[in-house]
Amino acid sequence: MGHDEFQKHEAKILTPSFIVLLTLTVIGFALIAVRFIWGLGAVTNMSDGYPWGIWITYDVAVGTAIACGGYGMAILIYIRNKMHYHPMIRSAILTSMFGYGLAGFSVMVDVGRPWNSYNFFIPSKWQANSAMFEVALCVMAYTTVLLLEFLPAVLITLEKTEWKTLQRFMDMLHKRTGINRPERMDERLESVKELAAWLKPRLDKVLIFVIVLGITLPTMHQSSLGSLLLIASTKLHPLWHTGFLPLLFLINCMFIGYSIAILESVISSYAFKRPFETKELSGIANIIPWLTVIWLTVVIGDLTWRGQLGTALSFDFYSRFFLLDFGLVAGGSLLLFSGRKRESVRWLFVSAAMIVLGGALYRFNVYLIGFNPGKGWHYFPALAELLITVGIVAFEILGYQVLVKILPVLPKLHTRQQLDAKKHDDPVTV
Amino acid sequence: MGKPSRRQFFKIMGATGAALLAGRGRASASEAHLVNNETIGMLYDATKCVGCKACMSACKRVNSDYGSLSYEQAKFDKDGLWDAPQDLSGSTRTLIKLFKESEKSWSYVKYSCMHCQKPSCVSVCPVSAMTRDKITGTVDYNKDTCIGCRYCQIACAFNIPKFQWDKAIPQIVKCDMCKNTNLVKKGITGCAEACPTGAIMFGKRKELLAEAQKRLQENPGKYVNHIYGEKEVGGTNHLYLSAMPFNKLGLPILTEDVPAEFSEKIQHTIYKGFIAPVALYGTLCFVALKNMKGHESKDKKNSTEDAKEGSDHGA
Ligand code: SF4
Ligand code: SF4
Ligand code: SF4
């Protein structure tokens, strides 16, 4: 686990996309303020029939699945022993950290009485029957684990830093306002550096236990995200209500996680003008069809067993959404079975995108589209509700963009080129 | 692709699946839930109800300090003369509705919490804000622990818990059998006390069931031959008799399957004694440590080589 596999992306932080994302973030957070002053009804279309809307469905159920890149990469590297993927882990963990952190944040915006959340830490209030109790604790724990996993990148930067920006800022402050630099500032900064240097090797030693915890926790809560809807046996359409929900959600988050790792790597290579990591990508792409095949088999087997195959093919409203999510996942995987398509960045991108869309649609189907509380209830998200979600996602991308430019997150190009050189004779079609 | 590691991976996947299957198999055998007929409830006889809504106003009167039950103004009612809720809501715990098929065939119906014997809302509440009293069977809500996640709303097959969407400090609102108000003072629920025609009978579940049976037997042809709530979702303490089919009164058609039992069984199978998660963690630690060892020895070799080459990539 060398720290020298990673590097900062050297580029300006203030780009046009930064401004756009910042604007969206500001709008989103302004609307969140509205929600806290005038209540949930002021910004959302949720109702007593559809008490969970787009925030739970997208920000939490889909958002955390998308954030499973870190989970998937950790399984690949530490459990399946593919160390050569290690250079990709930091950016995966960073996205996971944002995904989960913001899912947690969305929940705090969504729940009506967030100030009572401390009850999750009071044993007498614990309710182990509730899948939500399990999800909440696991997600909180996992977010902490992700922070710890990311800490080395911060520590190494602290250790090496010259505090140039801070120094300049202090000088400017002094010139403009006459505030003096705090006494002994240099000394204190020095001790922060020393602390970082002291902590890093110690953290490195125990990190593997944290990392494994980071594999166990998503296994638990991703399946529980499926369990959440087990109770709604009278409201969730039989195409999706099954005892296999936990298993299906677990496999679903894995193939979404790997596919997102592919998309993310392709997009960031493109956006940051770095060479594509084709070799690693096609390696990852190799795993995905195995997972999707298991998933598709469980889905079909379960439908057959419960005698719902006819419903699935009836082409009514529900059946169409079912076929769409099923078809996207199946189609994407089919592409990946072809070895040559796996080597091409474009095809990789297309199939990964199809699988992510299909997998995400599956979660939408379970949480919203297949959910019918009875006659007279309808739900479609309000504009403000959507803008809050957009704001949160914008904030996520913004944070990623900034952090890869100030911390060593992306794989080092030097290592990259060495790897590529090894398999130079394989032509790569883009 | 190392063959053994893929097999390990499938083993983990398989274990999750097996746990689920085991949960299904045992679902009917163990922990069958017991109905307690000594608990209290209400029998609503739709054929006796005249739709005067005395129960609705009594409910708001006696419980006004206990659940912020404000009046709801109708659109046409500029002066705010009537309390006119359209449905159960964040300020209405019980409601009378009229279902009219034709001039001859119509029926009133009263909605309020069914006080299930195995309530879904209690089963899903993550912080025990929904509770069921073992002795009275009353399902109660505590706003001081509720986090407002609305999972109880998702779970309830009758769509009973309501949320105050328009408030900055919202809460869940549902009937609590006047647990802290009329029942304490007068030994009877507010709505049952107020009803002028005796359409709402208050009492122990066994008395209510006996009375309902008696009415069905003594008036053949008058009622639909079914006591709604006797068996639905494992039995409820609020029971219904009606002359019109219950689904026409807006009550969902439900089976005897208990949703909360189904979900709890799967959850318990996966998390029994926390053995599976701990075992998973242990196994993964073992595998990961072994993998790391292998790489450390390799790394050492590499780093000595690197040092010789005078590598230029300092971290
Ligand atoms: S009717 Fe709904 S709210 Fe009332 S006890 Fe049953 S599940 Fe809970
Ligand atoms: S909204 Fe409140 S009562 Fe309902 S499940 Fe959530 S915490 Fe429990
Ligand atoms: S029992 Fe009490 S709280 Fe429930 S509907 Fe009747 S009056 Fe209202």
Tab-separated table of N, CA, C and O in Angstrom, chain A residues 63-101:
chain	number	residue	atom	x	y	z
A	63	GLY	N	-28.396	6.821	-4.299
A	63	GLY	CA	-27.140	7.507	-4.000
A	63	GLY	C	-26.126	6.609	-3.323
A	63	GLY	O	-24.954	6.595	-3.688
A	64	THR	N	-26.574	5.829	-2.335
A	64	THR	CA	-25.601	4.981	-1.647
A	64	THR	C	-25.176	3.816	-2.536
A	64	THR	O	-24.073	3.316	-2.397
A	65	ALA	N	-26.050	3.382	-3.445
A	65	ALA	CA	-25.629	2.303	-4.350
A	65	ALA	C	-24.555	2.828	-5.287
A	65	ALA	O	-23.548	2.164	-5.542
A	66	ILE	N	-24.766	4.058	-5.778
A	66	ILE	CA	-23.774	4.671	-6.646
A	66	ILE	C	-22.467	4.865	-5.878
A	66	ILE	O	-21.380	4.756	-6.433
A	67	ALA	N	-22.615	5.110	-4.580
A	67	ALA	CA	-21.434	5.313	-3.749
A	67	ALA	C	-20.782	3.994	-3.363
A	67	ALA	O	-19.908	3.964	-2.511
A	68	CYS	N	-21.222	2.892	-3.969
A	68	CYS	CA	-20.640	1.604	-3.609
A	68	CYS	C	-19.359	1.303	-4.370
A	68	CYS	O	-18.821	0.201	-4.271
A	69	GLY	N	-18.866	2.276	-5.153
A	69	GLY	CA	-17.591	2.087	-5.827
A	69	GLY	C	-16.498	1.716	-4.832
A	69	GLY	O	-15.716	0.784	-5.063
A	70	GLY	N	-16.459	2.409	-3.721
A	70	GLY	CA	-15.447	2.150	-2.701
A	70	GLY	C	-15.566	0.743	-2.138
A	70	GLY	O	-14.572	0.042	-1.927
A	71	TYR	N	-16.814	0.331	-1.925
A	71	TYR	CA	-17.094	-1.016	-1.416
A	71	TYR	C	-16.619	-2.061	-2.423
A	71	TYR	O	-15.871	-2.989	-2.082
A	72	GLY	N	-17.021	-1.874	-3.677
A	72	GLY	CA	-16.658	-2.834	-4.711
A	72	GLY	C	-15.148	-2.923	-4.885
A	72	GLY	O	-14.579	-4.020	-4.947
A	73	MET	N	-14.479	-1.756	-4.913
A	73	MET	CA	-13.033	-1.768	-5.114
A	73	MET	C	-12.333	-2.414	-3.925
A	73	MET	O	-11.353	-3.142	-4.096
A	74	ALA	N	-12.852	-2.170	-2.717
A	74	ALA	CA	-12.221	-2.770	-1.544
A	74	ALA	C	-12.338	-4.291	-1.594
A	74	ALA	O	-11.387	-5.002	-1.277
A	75	ILE	N	-13.499	-4.806	-2.015
A	75	ILE	CA	-13.640	-6.266	-2.136
A	75	ILE	C	-12.610	-6.790	-3.129
A	75	ILE	O	-11.896	-7.753	-2.882
A	76	LEU	N	-12.531	-6.084	-4.253
A	76	LEU	CA	-11.647	-6.524	-5.329
A	76	LEU	C	-10.198	-6.561	-4.861
A	76	LEU	O	-9.480	-7.537	-5.068
A	77	ILE	N	-9.785	-5.489	-4.175
A	77	ILE	CA	-8.378	-5.357	-3.841
A	77	ILE	C	-7.986	-6.220	-2.655
A	77	ILE	O	-7.027	-6.982	-2.714
A	78	TYR	N	-8.775	-6.115	-1.576
A	78	TYR	CA	-8.314	-6.748	-0.339
A	78	TYR	C	-8.822	-8.170	-0.177
A	78	TYR	O	-8.192	-8.987	0.479
A	79	ILE	N	-9.995	-8.468	-0.749
A	79	ILE	CA	-10.528	-9.809	-0.549
A	79	ILE	C	-10.173	-10.695	-1.739
A	79	ILE	O	-9.752	-11.830	-1.591
A	80	ARG	N	-10.329	-10.147	-2.932
A	80	ARG	CA	-10.006	-10.965	-4.091
A	80	ARG	C	-8.556	-10.773	-4.509
A	80	ARG	O	-8.106	-11.324	-5.508
A	81	ASN	N	-7.821	-9.995	-3.703
A	81	ASN	CA	-6.366	-9.947	-3.827
A	81	ASN	C	-5.877	-9.441	-5.177
A	81	ASN	O	-5.018	-10.035	-5.804
A	82	LYS	N	-6.466	-8.338	-5.623
A	82	LYS	CA	-6.009	-7.760	-6.877
A	82	LYS	C	-5.349	-6.427	-6.570
A	82	LYS	O	-5.923	-5.373	-6.773
A	83	MET	N	-4.131	-6.494	-6.023
A	83	MET	CA	-3.473	-5.296	-5.537
A	83	MET	C	-3.221	-4.262	-6.636
A	83	MET	O	-3.082	-3.083	-6.364
A	84	HIS	N	-3.136	-4.723	-7.887
A	84	HIS	CA	-2.790	-3.736	-8.913
A	84	HIS	C	-3.908	-2.737	-9.161
A	84	HIS	O	-3.730	-1.770	-9.875
A	85	TYR	N	-5.108	-2.985	-8.553
A	85	TYR	CA	-6.153	-1.972	-8.663
A	85	TYR	C	-6.006	-0.899	-7.594
A	85	TYR	O	-6.781	0.030	-7.544
A	86	HIS	N	-5.031	-1.094	-6.697
A	86	HIS	CA	-4.934	-0.182	-5.562
A	86	HIS	C	-4.875	1.289	-5.943
A	86	HIS	O	-5.461	2.127	-5.267
A	87	PRO	N	-4.179	1.651	-7.045
A	87	PRO	CA	-4.150	3.079	-7.396
A	87	PRO	C	-5.534	3.689	-7.603
A	87	PRO	O	-5.696	4.900	-7.538
A	88	MET	N	-6.549	2.862	-7.862
A	88	MET	CA	-7.866	3.420	-8.134
A	88	MET	C	-8.692	3.623	-6.870
A	88	MET	O	-9.782	4.189	-6.906
A	89	ILE	N	-8.170	3.139	-5.729
A	89	ILE	CA	-9.069	3.081	-4.576
A	89	ILE	C	-9.396	4.437	-3.985
A	89	ILE	O	-10.507	4.690	-3.538
A	90	ARG	N	-8.402	5.358	-3.991
A	90	ARG	CA	-8.667	6.612	-3.285
A	90	ARG	C	-9.791	7.419	-3.911
A	90	ARG	O	-10.629	7.967	-3.213
A	91	SER	N	-9.794	7.464	-5.248
A	91	SER	CA	-10.864	8.249	-5.853
A	91	SER	C	-12.205	7.549	-5.616
A	91	SER	O	-13.230	8.197	-5.422
A	92	ALA	N	-12.202	6.203	-5.597
A	92	ALA	CA	-13.442	5.473	-5.312
A	92	ALA	C	-13.922	5.773	-3.894
A	92	ALA	O	-15.110	6.003	-3.652
A	93	ILE	N	-12.979	5.787	-2.955
A	93	ILE	CA	-13.367	6.063	-1.562
A	93	ILE	C	-13.863	7.493	-1.406
A	93	ILE	O	-14.828	7.758	-0.693
A	94	LEU	N	-13.221	8.394	-2.129
A	94	LEU	CA	-13.659	9.791	-2.031
A	94	LEU	C	-15.108	9.939	-2.505
A	94	LEU	O	-15.921	10.593	-1.843
A	95	THR	N	-15.431	9.292	-3.642
A	95	THR	CA	-16.827	9.386	-4.114
A	95	THR	C	-17.761	8.728	-3.107
A	95	THR	O	-18.848	9.227	-2.852
A	96	SER	N	-17.355	7.587	-2.568
A	96	SER	CA	-18.207	6.919	-1.593
A	96	SER	C	-18.451	7.814	-0.393
A	96	SER	O	-19.555	7.918	0.126
A	97	MET	N	-17.375	8.487	0.037
A	97	MET	CA	-17.476	9.351	1.208
A	97	MET	C	-18.502	10.453	0.953
A	97	MET	O	-19.371	10.711	1.780
A	98	PHE	N	-18.424	11.060	-0.225
A	98	PHE	CA	-19.400	12.099	-0.543
A	98	PHE	C	-20.796	11.512	-0.664
A	98	PHE	O	-21.761	12.056	-0.155
A	99	GLY	N	-20.902	10.383	-1.355
A	99	GLY	CA	-22.207	9.756	-1.551
A	99	GLY	C	-22.883	9.463	-0.233
A	99	GLY	O	-24.039	9.827	-0.011
A	100	TYR	N	-22.158	8.829	0.659
A	100	TYR	CA	-22.754	8.458	1.931
A	100	TYR	C	-22.981	9.654	2.837
A	100	TYR	O	-24.010	9.776	3.486
A	101	GLY	N	-21.988	10.539	2.871
A	101	GLY	CA	-22.136	11.728	3.718
A	101	GLY	C	-23.375	12.512	3.326
A	101	GLY	O	-24.172	12.925	4.169
